[in-house]
XYZ file of C-alpha atoms in Angstrom:
405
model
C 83.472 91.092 108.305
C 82.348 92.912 111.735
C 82.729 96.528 113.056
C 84.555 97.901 115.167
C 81.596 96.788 118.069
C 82.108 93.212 117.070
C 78.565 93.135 115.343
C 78.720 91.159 112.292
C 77.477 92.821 108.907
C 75.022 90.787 106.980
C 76.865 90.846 103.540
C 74.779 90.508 99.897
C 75.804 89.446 96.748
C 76.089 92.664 94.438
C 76.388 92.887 90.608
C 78.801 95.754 89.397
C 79.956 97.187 85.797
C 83.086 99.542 84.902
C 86.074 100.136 82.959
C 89.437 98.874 83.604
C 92.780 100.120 83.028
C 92.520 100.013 79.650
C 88.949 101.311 79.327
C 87.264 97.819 78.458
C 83.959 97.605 80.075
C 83.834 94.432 82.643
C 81.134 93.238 84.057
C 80.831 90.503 87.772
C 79.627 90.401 90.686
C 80.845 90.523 94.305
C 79.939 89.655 98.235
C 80.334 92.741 100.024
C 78.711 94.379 103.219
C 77.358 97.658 100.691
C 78.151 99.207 97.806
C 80.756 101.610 99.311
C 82.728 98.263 100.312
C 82.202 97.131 96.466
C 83.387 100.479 95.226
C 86.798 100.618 97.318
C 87.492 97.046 96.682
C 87.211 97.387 92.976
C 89.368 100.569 92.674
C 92.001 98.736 94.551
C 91.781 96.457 91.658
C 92.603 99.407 89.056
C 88.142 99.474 88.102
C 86.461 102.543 87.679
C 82.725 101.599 88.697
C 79.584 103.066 86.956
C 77.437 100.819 87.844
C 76.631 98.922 91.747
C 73.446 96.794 91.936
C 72.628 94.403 94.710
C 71.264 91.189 93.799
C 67.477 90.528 94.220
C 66.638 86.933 94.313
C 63.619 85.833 93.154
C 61.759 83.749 95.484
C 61.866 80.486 94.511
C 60.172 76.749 94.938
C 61.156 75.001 98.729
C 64.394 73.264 98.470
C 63.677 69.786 98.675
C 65.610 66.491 98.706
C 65.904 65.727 95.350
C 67.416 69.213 94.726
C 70.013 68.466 97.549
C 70.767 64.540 95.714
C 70.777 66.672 91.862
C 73.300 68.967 93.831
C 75.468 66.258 95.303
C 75.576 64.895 92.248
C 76.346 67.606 89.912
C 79.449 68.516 92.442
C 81.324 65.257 92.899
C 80.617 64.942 88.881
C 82.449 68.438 89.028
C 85.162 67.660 91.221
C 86.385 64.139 89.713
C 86.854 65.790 86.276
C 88.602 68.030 87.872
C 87.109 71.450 88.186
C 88.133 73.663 90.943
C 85.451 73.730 94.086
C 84.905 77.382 93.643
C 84.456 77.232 90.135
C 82.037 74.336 90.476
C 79.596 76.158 93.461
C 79.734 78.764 90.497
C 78.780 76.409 87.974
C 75.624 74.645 90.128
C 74.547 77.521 91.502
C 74.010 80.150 88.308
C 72.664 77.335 86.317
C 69.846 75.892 88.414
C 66.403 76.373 87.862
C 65.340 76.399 91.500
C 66.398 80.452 92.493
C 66.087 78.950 96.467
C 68.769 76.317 95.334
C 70.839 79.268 93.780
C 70.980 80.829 96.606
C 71.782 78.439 98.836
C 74.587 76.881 96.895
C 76.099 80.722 96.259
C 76.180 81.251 99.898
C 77.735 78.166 100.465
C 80.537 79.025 97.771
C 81.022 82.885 99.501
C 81.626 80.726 102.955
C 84.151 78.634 101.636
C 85.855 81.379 99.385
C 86.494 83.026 102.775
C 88.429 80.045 104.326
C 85.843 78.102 106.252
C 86.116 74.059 105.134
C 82.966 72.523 103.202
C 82.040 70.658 105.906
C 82.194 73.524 108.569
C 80.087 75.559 105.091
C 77.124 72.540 105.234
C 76.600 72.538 108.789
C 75.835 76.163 108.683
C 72.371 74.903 106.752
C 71.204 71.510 109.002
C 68.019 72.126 107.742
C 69.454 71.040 103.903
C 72.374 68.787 105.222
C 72.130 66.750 107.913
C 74.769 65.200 110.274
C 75.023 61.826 108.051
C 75.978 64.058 104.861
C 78.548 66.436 107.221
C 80.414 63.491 108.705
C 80.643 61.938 105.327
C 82.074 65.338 103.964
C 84.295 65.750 107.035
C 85.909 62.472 106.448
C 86.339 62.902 102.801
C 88.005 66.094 103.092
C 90.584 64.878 106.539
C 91.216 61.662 104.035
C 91.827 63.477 100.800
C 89.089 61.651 98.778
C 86.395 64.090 99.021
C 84.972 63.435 95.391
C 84.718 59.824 96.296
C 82.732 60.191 99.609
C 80.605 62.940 96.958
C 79.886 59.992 94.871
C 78.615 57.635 97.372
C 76.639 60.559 99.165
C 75.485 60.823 95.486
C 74.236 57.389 95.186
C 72.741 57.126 98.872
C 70.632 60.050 98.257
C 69.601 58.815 94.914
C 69.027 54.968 96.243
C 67.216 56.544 99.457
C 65.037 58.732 97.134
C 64.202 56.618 95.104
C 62.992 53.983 97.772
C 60.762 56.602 99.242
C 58.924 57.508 96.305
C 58.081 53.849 95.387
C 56.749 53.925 99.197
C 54.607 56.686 98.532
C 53.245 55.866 95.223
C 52.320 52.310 96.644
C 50.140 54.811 98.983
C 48.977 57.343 97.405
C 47.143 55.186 94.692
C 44.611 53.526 97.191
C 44.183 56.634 99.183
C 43.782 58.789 96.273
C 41.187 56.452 94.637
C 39.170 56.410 98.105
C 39.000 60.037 98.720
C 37.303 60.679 95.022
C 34.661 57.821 96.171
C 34.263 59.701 99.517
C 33.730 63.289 97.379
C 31.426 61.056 94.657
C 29.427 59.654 97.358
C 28.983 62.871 98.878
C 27.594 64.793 96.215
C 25.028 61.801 95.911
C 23.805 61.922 99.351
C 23.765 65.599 99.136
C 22.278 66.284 95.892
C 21.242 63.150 93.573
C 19.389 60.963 96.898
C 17.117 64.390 97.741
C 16.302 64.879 94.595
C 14.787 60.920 94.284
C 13.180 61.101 97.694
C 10.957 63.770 96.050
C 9.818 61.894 93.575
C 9.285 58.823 95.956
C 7.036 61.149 98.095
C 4.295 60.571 94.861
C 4.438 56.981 95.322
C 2.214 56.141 97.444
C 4.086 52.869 98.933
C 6.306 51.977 101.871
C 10.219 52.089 100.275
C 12.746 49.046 100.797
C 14.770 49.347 103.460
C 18.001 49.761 101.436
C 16.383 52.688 99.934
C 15.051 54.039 103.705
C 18.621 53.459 104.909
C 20.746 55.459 102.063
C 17.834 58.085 102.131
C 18.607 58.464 106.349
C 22.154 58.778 105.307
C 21.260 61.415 102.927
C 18.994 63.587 105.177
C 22.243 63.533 108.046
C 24.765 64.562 104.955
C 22.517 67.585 103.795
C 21.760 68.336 107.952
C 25.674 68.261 108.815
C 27.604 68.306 105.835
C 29.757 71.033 107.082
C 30.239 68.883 109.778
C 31.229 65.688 108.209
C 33.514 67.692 105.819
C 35.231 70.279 108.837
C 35.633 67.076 111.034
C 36.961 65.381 108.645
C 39.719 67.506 106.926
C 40.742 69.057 110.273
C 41.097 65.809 111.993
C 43.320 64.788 109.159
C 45.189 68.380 109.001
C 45.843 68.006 112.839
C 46.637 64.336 113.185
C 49.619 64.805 110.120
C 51.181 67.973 112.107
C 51.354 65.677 115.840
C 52.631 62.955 113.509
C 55.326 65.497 112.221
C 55.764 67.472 115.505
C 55.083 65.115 118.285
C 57.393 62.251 119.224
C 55.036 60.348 120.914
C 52.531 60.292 117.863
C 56.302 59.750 115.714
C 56.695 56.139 117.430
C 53.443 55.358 117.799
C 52.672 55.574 114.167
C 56.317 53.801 113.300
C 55.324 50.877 115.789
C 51.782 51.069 114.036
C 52.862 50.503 110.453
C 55.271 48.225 110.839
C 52.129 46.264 111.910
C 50.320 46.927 109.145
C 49.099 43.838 107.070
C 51.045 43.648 103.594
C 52.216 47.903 103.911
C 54.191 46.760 107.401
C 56.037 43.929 105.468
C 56.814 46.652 102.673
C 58.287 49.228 105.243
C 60.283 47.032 107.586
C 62.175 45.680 104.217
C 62.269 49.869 103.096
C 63.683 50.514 106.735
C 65.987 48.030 106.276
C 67.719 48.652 103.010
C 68.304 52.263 104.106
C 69.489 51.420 107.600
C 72.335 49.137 105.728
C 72.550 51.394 103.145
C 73.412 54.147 105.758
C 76.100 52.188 107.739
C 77.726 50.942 104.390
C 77.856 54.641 103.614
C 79.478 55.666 106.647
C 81.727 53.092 107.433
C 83.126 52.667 103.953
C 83.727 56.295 104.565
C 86.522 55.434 107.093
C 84.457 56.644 109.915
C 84.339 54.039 113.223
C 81.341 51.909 114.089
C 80.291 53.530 117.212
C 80.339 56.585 115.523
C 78.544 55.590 112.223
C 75.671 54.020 114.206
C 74.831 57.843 115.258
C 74.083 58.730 112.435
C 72.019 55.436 110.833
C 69.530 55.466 113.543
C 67.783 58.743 112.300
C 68.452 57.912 108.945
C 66.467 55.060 109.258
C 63.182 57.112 109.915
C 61.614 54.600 112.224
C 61.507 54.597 115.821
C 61.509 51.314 116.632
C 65.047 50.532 114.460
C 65.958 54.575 116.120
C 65.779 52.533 119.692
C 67.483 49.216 118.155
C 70.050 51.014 116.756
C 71.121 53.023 120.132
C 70.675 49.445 121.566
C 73.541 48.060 119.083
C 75.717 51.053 119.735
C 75.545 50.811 123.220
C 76.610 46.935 123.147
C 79.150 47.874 119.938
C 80.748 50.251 122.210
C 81.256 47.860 125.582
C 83.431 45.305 122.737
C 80.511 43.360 121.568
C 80.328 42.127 118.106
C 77.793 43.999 115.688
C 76.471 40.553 114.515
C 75.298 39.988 118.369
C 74.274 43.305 119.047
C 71.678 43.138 116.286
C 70.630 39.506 116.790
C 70.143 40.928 120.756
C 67.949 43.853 119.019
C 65.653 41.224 117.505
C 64.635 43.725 114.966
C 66.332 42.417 111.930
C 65.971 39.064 109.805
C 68.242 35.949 110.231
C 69.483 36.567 106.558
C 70.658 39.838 107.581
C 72.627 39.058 110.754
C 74.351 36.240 108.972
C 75.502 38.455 106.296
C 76.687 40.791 108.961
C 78.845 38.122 110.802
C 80.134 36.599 107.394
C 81.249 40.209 106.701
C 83.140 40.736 109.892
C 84.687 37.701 109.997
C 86.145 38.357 106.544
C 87.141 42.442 106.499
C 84.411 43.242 104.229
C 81.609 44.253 106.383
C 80.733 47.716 104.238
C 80.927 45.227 101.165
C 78.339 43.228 102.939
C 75.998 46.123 104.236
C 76.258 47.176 100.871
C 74.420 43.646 99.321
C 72.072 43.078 102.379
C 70.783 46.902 100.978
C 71.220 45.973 97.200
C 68.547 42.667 98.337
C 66.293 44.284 100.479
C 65.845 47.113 97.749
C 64.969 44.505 95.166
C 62.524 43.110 97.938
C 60.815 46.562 98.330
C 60.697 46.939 94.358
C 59.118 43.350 94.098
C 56.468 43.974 97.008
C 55.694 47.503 95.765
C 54.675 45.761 92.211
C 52.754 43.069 93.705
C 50.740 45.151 96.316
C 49.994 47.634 92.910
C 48.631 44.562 91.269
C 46.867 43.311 94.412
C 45.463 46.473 95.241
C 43.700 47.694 91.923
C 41.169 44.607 91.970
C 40.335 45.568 95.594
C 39.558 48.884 95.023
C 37.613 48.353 91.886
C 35.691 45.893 94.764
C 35.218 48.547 96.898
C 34.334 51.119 94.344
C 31.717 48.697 92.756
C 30.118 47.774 96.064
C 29.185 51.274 97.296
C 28.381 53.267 93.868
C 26.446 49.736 93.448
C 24.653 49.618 96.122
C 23.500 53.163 96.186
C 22.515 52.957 92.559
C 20.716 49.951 93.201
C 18.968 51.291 96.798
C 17.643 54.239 94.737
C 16.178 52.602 91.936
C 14.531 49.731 93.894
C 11.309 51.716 94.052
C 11.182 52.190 90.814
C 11.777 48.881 89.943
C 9.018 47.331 92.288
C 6.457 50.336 90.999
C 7.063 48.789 87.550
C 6.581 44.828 88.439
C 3.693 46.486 90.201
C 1.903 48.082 87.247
């Protein structure tokens, strides 16, 4: 809707109540520029209003990725039982418990109810849907199988998600377990040491030097704790925002922990499985090589496989084979290049994709379990050596005063 300037009206979502023709109160709710709009368009309808309320949505939790897979799911469910796209935007949106998601979804079904195509509808919110899930819905809906392509979008969100938070859980537990022994050790060197160095004053005797050395630490701690701590958790804020903002810091991070001992091995076979899992996606989809390999690039989340990949589509495009474009990348195992040429040479390439992911996901499930075992002995190492040794640096004194007496 626009006026008569060309200036587009923001319209809202607006619950009503009235009677109808046969004085039976009915009660629903409408997208409309203002109440006066609501008003005319339900007496055209033969309802007498008595009631126009525009919708207040409750602000809600950030819509994340999982809410988007839940979404894609709960739609192509929908749609292959047969429930009409309107009616299924209706269903998702007024039943989930995210109000962000709600809203989304319902503004998604009010562009669509006014003619615009779903895919046209997602791109409107790239921040939510990105090219990968718009070119899989564009396809769907020019081939007439969009509840397919909905499935498979489905099951590559789930597969992706599910990939990343076995990643991140392989993380998190050594990191998490560090930063308590960081805070531990702090309040020791802050609190517990000054409090022994006190009582060592009364001694009399020269100290050890593992108890002069912790007690050193401990004077610098109390000195510059707000320091140590500022330094510390604003390097870490800042470095994590140029890693999200900055390309440069972007690939040389990706470059960096692919290099990683054991975590690189873990992440190359994690960027793997979704970069196959990607162009399975896409070009099972019916969309062409060239232009599936725009979208797996990104969808990889690694620069170095983001520069392979426009590397491949460069040679793809000129007639080369995709087998010898990614050999010629010499970012991707034998085993996988194989696979890829077996499944070329035999018509089943997305077939193919589809096991070299189905593998490599097994190999990330496999590594993630063995670095959890691996790590937790380590740590417990780690853990033992420095609350042991400042345990045992403290109480040296005491022990020599008693061998003395």
């Amino acid at each position: 809707m626009a006026t008569s300037s060309g200036t587009p009206i923001k319209e809202s979502i607006f619950t009503w109540e009235g009677k109808d023709k046969t004085g039976k109160t009915v009660r629903g709710e409408l997208r409309a520029g203002g109440e006066a709009v609501v008003n005319v368009t339900l007496r055209r309808q033969g309802i007498m209003v008595t009631k126009v309320k525009k919708k207040v949505y409750r602000s809600g939790k950030k819509v994340t990725d999982k809410d988007i897979s839940l979404f894609t799911r709960q739609l192509a469910t929908m749609m292959k039982a047969g429930v009409p796209l309107l009616q299924s935007f209706d269903i998702v949106g007024k039943g989930h418990a995210n109000p962000s998601v709600s809203k989304l979804v319902l503004d998604l079904r009010a562009d669509i109810e006014t003619g615009t195509s779903l895919n046209q509808a997602f791109r409107k919110f790239p921040l939510y849907f990105d090219p990968l899930f718009c070119n899989l819905v564009g396809a769907g809906e020019q081939a007439g199988i969009l509840e397919d392509l909905l499935t498979r979008l489905a099951i590559y969100k789930e597969k992706t998600l599910a990939m990343k938070a076995k990643i991140k859980s392989a993380l998190m537990y050594p990191v998490s377990i560090l930063a308590v022994a960081f805070i531990v050790t702090a309040v020791i060197m802050i609190w517990v040491v000054p409090a022994f160095k006190e009582v060592f004053k009364s001694f009399g005797a020269d100290l050890p030097a593992p108890t002069l050395a912790v007690m050193a630490i401990s004077e610098f701690f109390v000195k510059w704790w707000y320091v140590i701590f500022g330094g510390l958790f604003g390097g870490l804020y800042f470095f994590f925002r140029a890693w999200q903002r900055s390309p440069k810091v972007q690939r040389f991070m990706d470059i960096t922990l692919l290099k990683l001992p054991v975590f690189g091995d873990v992440i190359r076979k994690a960027t793997i499985a979704r970069w196959t899992r990607t162009l399975s996606t896409m070009f099972a989809a019916g969309v062409p090589l060239v232009e599936s390999l725009d979208s797996v690039g990104g969808a990889a989340g690694n620069a170095v496989y983001l520069d392979a990949t426009r590397r491949i589509q460069s040679e793809v495009s000129t007639g080369t084979s995709l087998t010898v474009a990614m050999q010629n990348a010499e970012v991707f195992p034998n085993m996988v290049t194989q696979m890829i040429a077996i499944g070329e040479e035999s018509g089943s390439l997305d077939a193919m994709l589809g096991k070299v992911a189905d593998f490599y996901e097994e190999e990330v499930d496999d590594a993630v379990a063995s670095l959890s075992s691996l790590m937790e002995p380590m740590i417990m190492v780690i853990l033992g050596v420095l609350i042991g040794g400042l345990v045992i640096a403290m109480y040296l004194p005491i022990f020599k005063l008693g061998s003395v007496v």
